[in-house]
Amino acid sequence: MKQNHIIENYTALKEKTPSNINIVAVSKYQTVEDIKTLYDYGVRDFGENKVQDLVKKYELLPKDIRWHIIGHLQTNKIKFIAPFVYTIQSLDSIKVAKEINKQSQKHDRVIPCFLQIHIAEEESKFGFTPEEISNFIAEKYTFSEFKNIEISGIMTMATNTKDKNQISKEFELAYNIYQNYKKLMPQINKLSMGMTSDYEIAIQNNSNLIRIGSLIFKK
Ligand SMILES: *Cc1c(COP(=O)(O)O)cnc(C)c1O
């Protein structure tokens, strides 16, 4: 059965989002049928945060879907997504980079990866700290030893708060880091920030990729 509310939600979002901004539909709590509804409408970019769910959905859905992984990766699970994942948005440690590189080499691929930056207050959020990234930049560290990884973006999450000023400040910081790193690595061209609750603030702060789940799939 066609789930028209999904298409309506998506279309409404698309209409109010500037056309240069990529939308990744975060399908982590959604059924294969609901994802297929959006796929049939023409959407190709989907995001999942768990390897097991991603693999299951990959197997059941059309193979031209561009799957983004947006959740923390355990190194022992990277091998399961390496053959097909489109972008890893949650590269959050050198250890993870090493393993992605090793697995993508096995499949003769170069996997696009975003560096996840931890800016939010919550301890539970993964990622490099702004200080770590500043050090990378100061040391002109470009991850170039990982031949099978292409660092193509920065991803971050803001603190889960109602304080719009704080969210805005965090996104502004991410944008600054993005710009600074881009000077060293010009191939970085994606700034992934903004979810249902804060994507408008993210866009005001120069996000060019938003990751939207509940707003698209809500009934
Ligand atoms: C779940 C999730 C999203 C989407 O969240 P919504 O609030 O449903 O839009 C975006 N990014 C990450 C990393 C997520 O885990």
mmCIF file of C-alpha atoms and ligand atoms in Angstrom:
data_model
loop_
_atom_site.group_PDB
_atom_site.id
_atom_site.type_symbol
_atom_site.label_atom_id
_atom_site.label_comp_id
_atom_site.label_asym_id
_atom_site.label_seq_id
_atom_site.Cartn_x
_atom_site.Cartn_y
_atom_site.Cartn_z
ATOM 1 C CA MET A 1 0.000 0.000 0.000
ATOM 2 C CA LYS A 2 1.243 3.453 -0.865
ATOM 3 C CA GLN A 3 2.097 5.509 2.180
ATOM 4 C CA ASN A 4 1.077 8.920 0.892
ATOM 5 C CA HIS A 5 1.938 10.793 4.054
ATOM 6 C CA ILE A 6 5.606 9.957 3.510
ATOM 7 C CA ILE A 7 5.629 11.434 0.032
ATOM 8 C CA GLU A 8 3.694 14.480 1.253
ATOM 9 C CA ASN A 9 6.133 15.050 4.113
ATOM 10 C CA TYR A 10 9.112 14.618 1.822
ATOM 11 C CA THR A 11 7.736 16.940 -0.834
ATOM 12 C CA ALA A 12 6.959 19.625 1.744
ATOM 13 C CA LEU A 13 10.506 19.399 3.090
ATOM 14 C CA LYS A 14 12.001 19.461 -0.397
ATOM 15 C CA GLU A 15 9.966 22.533 -1.308
ATOM 16 C CA LYS A 16 11.253 24.585 1.589
ATOM 17 C CA THR A 17 14.847 23.420 1.306
ATOM 18 C CA PRO A 18 17.202 25.273 -1.058
ATOM 19 C CA SER A 19 18.020 23.047 -4.026
ATOM 20 C CA ASN A 20 21.774 22.984 -3.351
ATOM 21 C CA ILE A 21 21.187 21.165 -0.076
ATOM 22 C CA ASN A 22 21.277 17.379 -0.102
ATOM 23 C CA ILE A 23 18.648 15.546 1.882
ATOM 24 C CA VAL A 24 19.454 12.126 3.302
ATOM 25 C CA ALA A 25 16.283 10.352 4.401
ATOM 26 C CA VAL A 26 17.097 8.709 7.718
ATOM 27 C CA SER A 27 15.239 5.415 7.561
ATOM 28 C CA LYS A 28 16.590 3.835 10.744
ATOM 29 C CA TYR A 29 13.203 3.075 12.319
ATOM 30 C CA GLN A 30 11.370 2.444 9.065
ATOM 31 C CA THR A 31 10.137 -0.646 7.295
ATOM 32 C CA VAL A 32 11.382 -1.771 3.919
ATOM 33 C CA GLU A 33 7.919 -0.938 2.503
ATOM 34 C CA ASP A 34 8.065 2.670 3.681
ATOM 35 C CA ILE A 35 11.566 3.084 2.309
ATOM 36 C CA LYS A 36 10.405 1.619 -0.995
ATOM 37 C CA THR A 37 7.574 4.175 -1.131
ATOM 38 C CA LEU A 38 10.115 6.970 -1.035
ATOM 39 C CA TYR A 39 12.404 5.134 -3.431
ATOM 40 C CA ASP A 40 9.596 4.794 -5.961
ATOM 41 C CA TYR A 41 9.057 8.528 -5.648
ATOM 42 C CA GLY A 42 12.673 9.013 -6.740
ATOM 43 C CA VAL A 43 14.624 9.342 -3.501
ATOM 44 C CA ARG A 44 17.975 7.533 -3.530
ATOM 45 C CA ASP A 45 19.874 8.751 -0.444
ATOM 46 C CA PHE A 46 19.015 6.913 2.758
ATOM 47 C CA GLY A 47 20.730 6.868 6.138
ATOM 48 C CA GLU A 48 20.939 4.100 8.723
ATOM 49 C CA ASN A 49 22.753 4.090 12.044
ATOM 50 C CA LYS A 50 23.172 0.362 12.640
ATOM 51 C CA VAL A 51 25.188 -2.034 10.508
ATOM 52 C CA GLN A 52 22.814 -4.973 11.025
ATOM 53 C CA ASP A 53 19.755 -2.984 9.933
ATOM 54 C CA LEU A 54 21.613 -1.517 7.007
ATOM 55 C CA VAL A 55 22.717 -4.923 5.720
ATOM 56 C CA LYS A 56 19.208 -6.336 6.052
ATOM 57 C CA LYS A 57 17.642 -3.414 4.187
ATOM 58 C CA TYR A 58 20.366 -3.417 1.547
ATOM 59 C CA GLU A 59 19.554 -7.017 0.738
ATOM 60 C CA LEU A 60 15.819 -6.377 0.394
ATOM 61 C CA LEU A 61 15.861 -3.077 -1.490
ATOM 62 C CA PRO A 62 16.969 -1.904 -4.962
ATOM 63 C CA LYS A 63 20.708 -1.865 -5.418
ATOM 64 C CA ASP A 64 20.969 1.706 -6.680
ATOM 65 C CA ILE A 65 20.085 3.148 -3.261
ATOM 66 C CA ARG A 66 22.907 5.298 -1.906
ATOM 67 C CA TRP A 67 23.254 4.084 1.656
ATOM 68 C CA HIS A 68 24.823 6.407 4.210
ATOM 69 C CA ILE A 69 25.884 5.058 7.568
ATOM 70 C CA ILE A 70 25.440 7.735 10.213
ATOM 71 C CA GLY A 71 25.984 5.849 13.472
ATOM 72 C CA HIS A 72 29.089 4.836 15.381
ATOM 73 C CA LEU A 73 30.841 1.847 13.791
ATOM 74 C CA GLN A 74 32.341 -1.031 15.701
ATOM 75 C CA THR A 75 35.458 -2.064 13.840
ATOM 76 C CA ASN A 76 34.414 -5.721 13.651
ATOM 77 C CA LYS A 77 31.271 -4.792 11.701
ATOM 78 C CA ILE A 78 32.789 -2.588 9.029
ATOM 79 C CA LYS A 79 33.438 -5.590 6.795
ATOM 80 C CA PHE A 80 29.705 -6.152 6.350
ATOM 81 C CA ILE A 81 29.032 -2.757 4.783
ATOM 82 C CA ALA A 82 32.331 -2.211 2.967
ATOM 83 C CA PRO A 83 31.171 -3.870 -0.272
ATOM 84 C CA PHE A 84 28.255 -1.508 -0.854
ATOM 85 C CA VAL A 85 28.018 1.476 1.506
ATOM 86 C CA TYR A 86 27.885 4.784 -0.383
ATOM 87 C CA THR A 87 29.234 7.096 2.327
ATOM 88 C CA ILE A 88 30.390 6.602 5.888
ATOM 89 C CA GLN A 89 29.374 9.783 7.681
ATOM 90 C CA SER A 90 30.525 8.580 11.072
ATOM 91 C CA LEU A 91 34.288 8.225 10.775
ATOM 92 C CA ASP A 92 35.015 9.092 14.390
ATOM 93 C CA SER A 93 38.488 7.728 15.169
ATOM 94 C CA ILE A 94 41.759 6.774 13.508
ATOM 95 C CA LYS A 95 41.074 3.181 14.514
ATOM 96 C CA VAL A 96 37.830 3.214 12.516
ATOM 97 C CA ALA A 97 39.626 4.878 9.576
ATOM 98 C CA LYS A 98 42.223 2.100 9.547
ATOM 99 C CA GLU A 99 39.595 -0.599 9.447
ATOM 100 C CA ILE A 100 37.488 1.106 6.772
ATOM 101 C CA ASN A 101 40.637 1.458 4.700
ATOM 102 C CA LYS A 102 41.516 -2.203 5.136
ATOM 103 C CA GLN A 103 38.039 -3.413 4.223
ATOM 104 C CA SER A 104 37.566 -1.083 1.271
ATOM 105 C CA GLN A 105 40.915 -2.234 -0.078
ATOM 106 C CA LYS A 106 39.620 -5.811 -0.065
ATOM 107 C CA HIS A 107 36.768 -4.724 -2.284
ATOM 108 C CA ASP A 108 38.958 -2.544 -4.451
ATOM 109 C CA ARG A 109 36.951 0.513 -3.475
ATOM 110 C CA VAL A 110 37.600 4.027 -2.267
ATOM 111 C CA ILE A 111 34.866 4.789 0.245
ATOM 112 C CA PRO A 112 33.856 8.419 0.782
ATOM 113 C CA CYS A 113 33.934 9.243 4.487
ATOM 114 C CA PHE A 114 32.961 12.235 6.589
ATOM 115 C CA LEU A 115 34.877 13.104 9.735
ATOM 116 C CA GLN A 116 32.435 13.217 12.600
ATOM 117 C CA ILE A 117 33.077 16.067 14.993
ATOM 118 C CA HIS A 118 31.879 15.951 18.551
ATOM 119 C CA ILE A 119 30.643 19.406 19.460
ATOM 120 C CA ALA A 120 27.483 18.652 21.416
ATOM 121 C CA GLU A 121 27.442 18.596 25.196
ATOM 122 C CA GLU A 122 26.222 15.016 25.426
ATOM 123 C CA GLU A 123 28.940 12.575 26.340
ATOM 124 C CA SER A 124 27.282 9.854 24.322
ATOM 125 C CA LYS A 125 27.979 11.472 20.987
ATOM 126 C CA PHE A 126 31.002 10.121 19.169
ATOM 127 C CA GLY A 127 33.520 11.982 17.093
ATOM 128 C CA PHE A 128 36.764 13.889 17.016
ATOM 129 C CA THR A 129 36.830 16.909 19.317
ATOM 130 C CA PRO A 130 37.362 20.344 17.765
ATOM 131 C CA GLU A 131 40.785 20.324 19.461
ATOM 132 C CA GLU A 132 41.746 17.085 17.753
ATOM 133 C CA ILE A 133 40.671 18.485 14.411
ATOM 134 C CA SER A 134 42.596 21.704 15.076
ATOM 135 C CA ASN A 135 45.672 19.599 15.745
ATOM 136 C CA PHE A 136 45.150 17.662 12.524
ATOM 137 C CA ILE A 137 44.932 20.942 10.655
ATOM 138 C CA ALA A 138 48.008 22.374 12.401
ATOM 139 C CA GLU A 139 49.953 19.230 11.556
ATOM 140 C CA LYS A 140 48.626 19.262 7.987
ATOM 141 C CA TYR A 141 47.221 15.817 8.559
ATOM 142 C CA THR A 142 45.106 14.770 5.599
ATOM 143 C CA PHE A 143 44.505 11.043 6.194
ATOM 144 C CA SER A 144 46.425 10.449 2.973
ATOM 145 C CA GLU A 145 47.990 7.227 4.236
ATOM 146 C CA PHE A 146 44.541 5.669 3.898
ATOM 147 C CA LYS A 147 44.476 5.164 0.154
ATOM 148 C CA ASN A 148 41.048 3.534 0.107
ATOM 149 C CA ILE A 149 39.279 6.299 1.981
ATOM 150 C CA GLU A 150 38.295 9.630 0.557
ATOM 151 C CA ILE A 151 37.591 12.251 3.186
ATOM 152 C CA SER A 152 34.834 14.239 1.535
ATOM 153 C CA GLY A 153 32.932 15.884 4.362
ATOM 154 C CA ILE A 154 32.388 16.838 7.952
ATOM 155 C CA MET A 155 29.447 15.569 9.988
ATOM 156 C CA THR A 156 28.197 16.783 13.319
ATOM 157 C CA MET A 157 25.242 16.758 15.672
ATOM 158 C CA ALA A 158 24.239 19.668 17.864
ATOM 159 C CA THR A 159 23.288 19.359 21.505
ATOM 160 C CA ASN A 160 19.739 18.168 22.017
ATOM 161 C CA THR A 161 18.400 21.415 23.482
ATOM 162 C CA LYS A 162 15.659 23.966 22.892
ATOM 163 C CA ASP A 163 18.246 26.764 23.058
ATOM 164 C CA LYS A 164 18.501 27.866 19.435
ATOM 165 C CA ASN A 165 21.440 30.139 20.171
ATOM 166 C CA GLN A 166 23.464 27.292 21.495
ATOM 167 C CA ILE A 167 22.607 25.093 18.507
ATOM 168 C CA SER A 168 23.500 27.922 16.180
ATOM 169 C CA LYS A 169 26.856 28.462 17.897
ATOM 170 C CA GLU A 170 27.670 24.777 17.623
ATOM 171 C CA PHE A 171 26.840 24.684 13.918
ATOM 172 C CA GLU A 172 28.865 27.847 13.380
ATOM 173 C CA LEU A 173 31.848 26.176 15.004
ATOM 174 C CA ALA A 174 31.406 23.146 12.762
ATOM 175 C CA TYR A 175 31.284 25.404 9.710
ATOM 176 C CA ASN A 176 34.531 27.093 10.773
ATOM 177 C CA ILE A 177 36.231 23.743 11.204
ATOM 178 C CA TYR A 178 34.875 22.657 7.826
ATOM 179 C CA GLN A 179 36.287 25.737 6.131
ATOM 180 C CA ASN A 180 39.672 25.399 7.809
ATOM 181 C CA TYR A 181 40.018 21.749 6.923
ATOM 182 C CA LYS A 182 38.883 22.451 3.385
ATOM 183 C CA LYS A 183 41.912 24.716 2.915
ATOM 184 C CA LEU A 184 44.096 21.687 3.510
ATOM 185 C CA MET A 185 41.835 19.162 1.790
ATOM 186 C CA PRO A 186 39.924 20.942 -0.975
ATOM 187 C CA GLN A 187 38.050 17.747 -1.846
ATOM 188 C CA ILE A 188 36.011 18.198 1.330
ATOM 189 C CA ASN A 189 32.734 19.594 0.068
ATOM 190 C CA LYS A 190 29.988 18.224 2.308
ATOM 191 C CA LEU A 191 28.946 19.716 5.600
ATOM 192 C CA SER A 192 26.451 17.277 7.073
ATOM 193 C CA MET A 193 24.492 18.863 9.888
ATOM 194 C CA GLY A 194 20.859 19.267 10.767
ATOM 195 C CA MET A 195 18.143 16.799 11.698
ATOM 196 C CA THR A 196 14.374 17.190 12.144
ATOM 197 C CA SER A 197 14.623 19.444 15.191
ATOM 198 C CA ASP A 198 17.403 21.721 14.010
ATOM 199 C CA TYR A 199 17.854 21.520 10.232
ATOM 200 C CA GLU A 200 16.670 25.080 9.665
ATOM 201 C CA ILE A 201 19.332 26.401 12.030
ATOM 202 C CA ALA A 202 21.874 24.139 10.331
ATOM 203 C CA ILE A 203 20.999 25.550 6.908
ATOM 204 C CA GLN A 204 21.362 29.100 8.236
ATOM 205 C CA ASN A 205 24.852 28.041 9.275
ATOM 206 C CA ASN A 206 25.821 26.733 5.834
ATOM 207 C CA SER A 207 24.989 23.061 6.092
ATOM 208 C CA ASN A 208 24.749 21.488 2.649
ATOM 209 C CA LEU A 209 23.545 18.050 3.715
ATOM 210 C CA ILE A 210 20.721 17.458 6.163
ATOM 211 C CA ARG A 211 19.840 14.086 7.691
ATOM 212 C CA ILE A 212 16.100 13.918 8.221
ATOM 213 C CA GLY A 213 14.141 11.044 9.723
ATOM 214 C CA SER A 214 11.037 11.725 11.807
ATOM 215 C CA LEU A 215 9.876 14.735 9.785
ATOM 216 C CA ILE A 216 9.738 12.616 6.616
ATOM 217 C CA PHE A 217 8.218 9.469 8.086
ATOM 218 C CA LYS A 218 5.804 10.925 10.639
ATOM 219 C CA LYS A 219 2.146 9.994 10.273
HETATM 220 C C1 LIG B 1 18.416 9.526 13.790
HETATM 221 C C2 LIG B 1 19.454 10.422 13.268
HETATM 222 C C3 LIG B 1 19.123 11.510 12.444
HETATM 223 C C4 LIG B 1 17.694 11.874 12.078
HETATM 224 O O1 LIG B 1 16.989 12.275 13.189
HETATM 225 P P1 LIG B 1 15.485 12.860 13.084
HETATM 226 O O2 LIG B 1 15.354 13.657 14.331
HETATM 227 O O3 LIG B 1 14.600 11.677 13.045
HETATM 228 O O4 LIG B 1 15.417 13.684 11.871
HETATM 229 C C5 LIG B 1 20.149 12.281 11.945
HETATM 230 N N1 LIG B 1 21.434 12.024 12.247
HETATM 231 C C6 LIG B 1 21.799 10.997 13.027
HETATM 232 C C7 LIG B 1 23.240 10.771 13.296
HETATM 233 C C8 LIG B 1 20.821 10.166 13.558
HETATM 234 O O5 LIG B 1 21.189 9.137 14.346
#
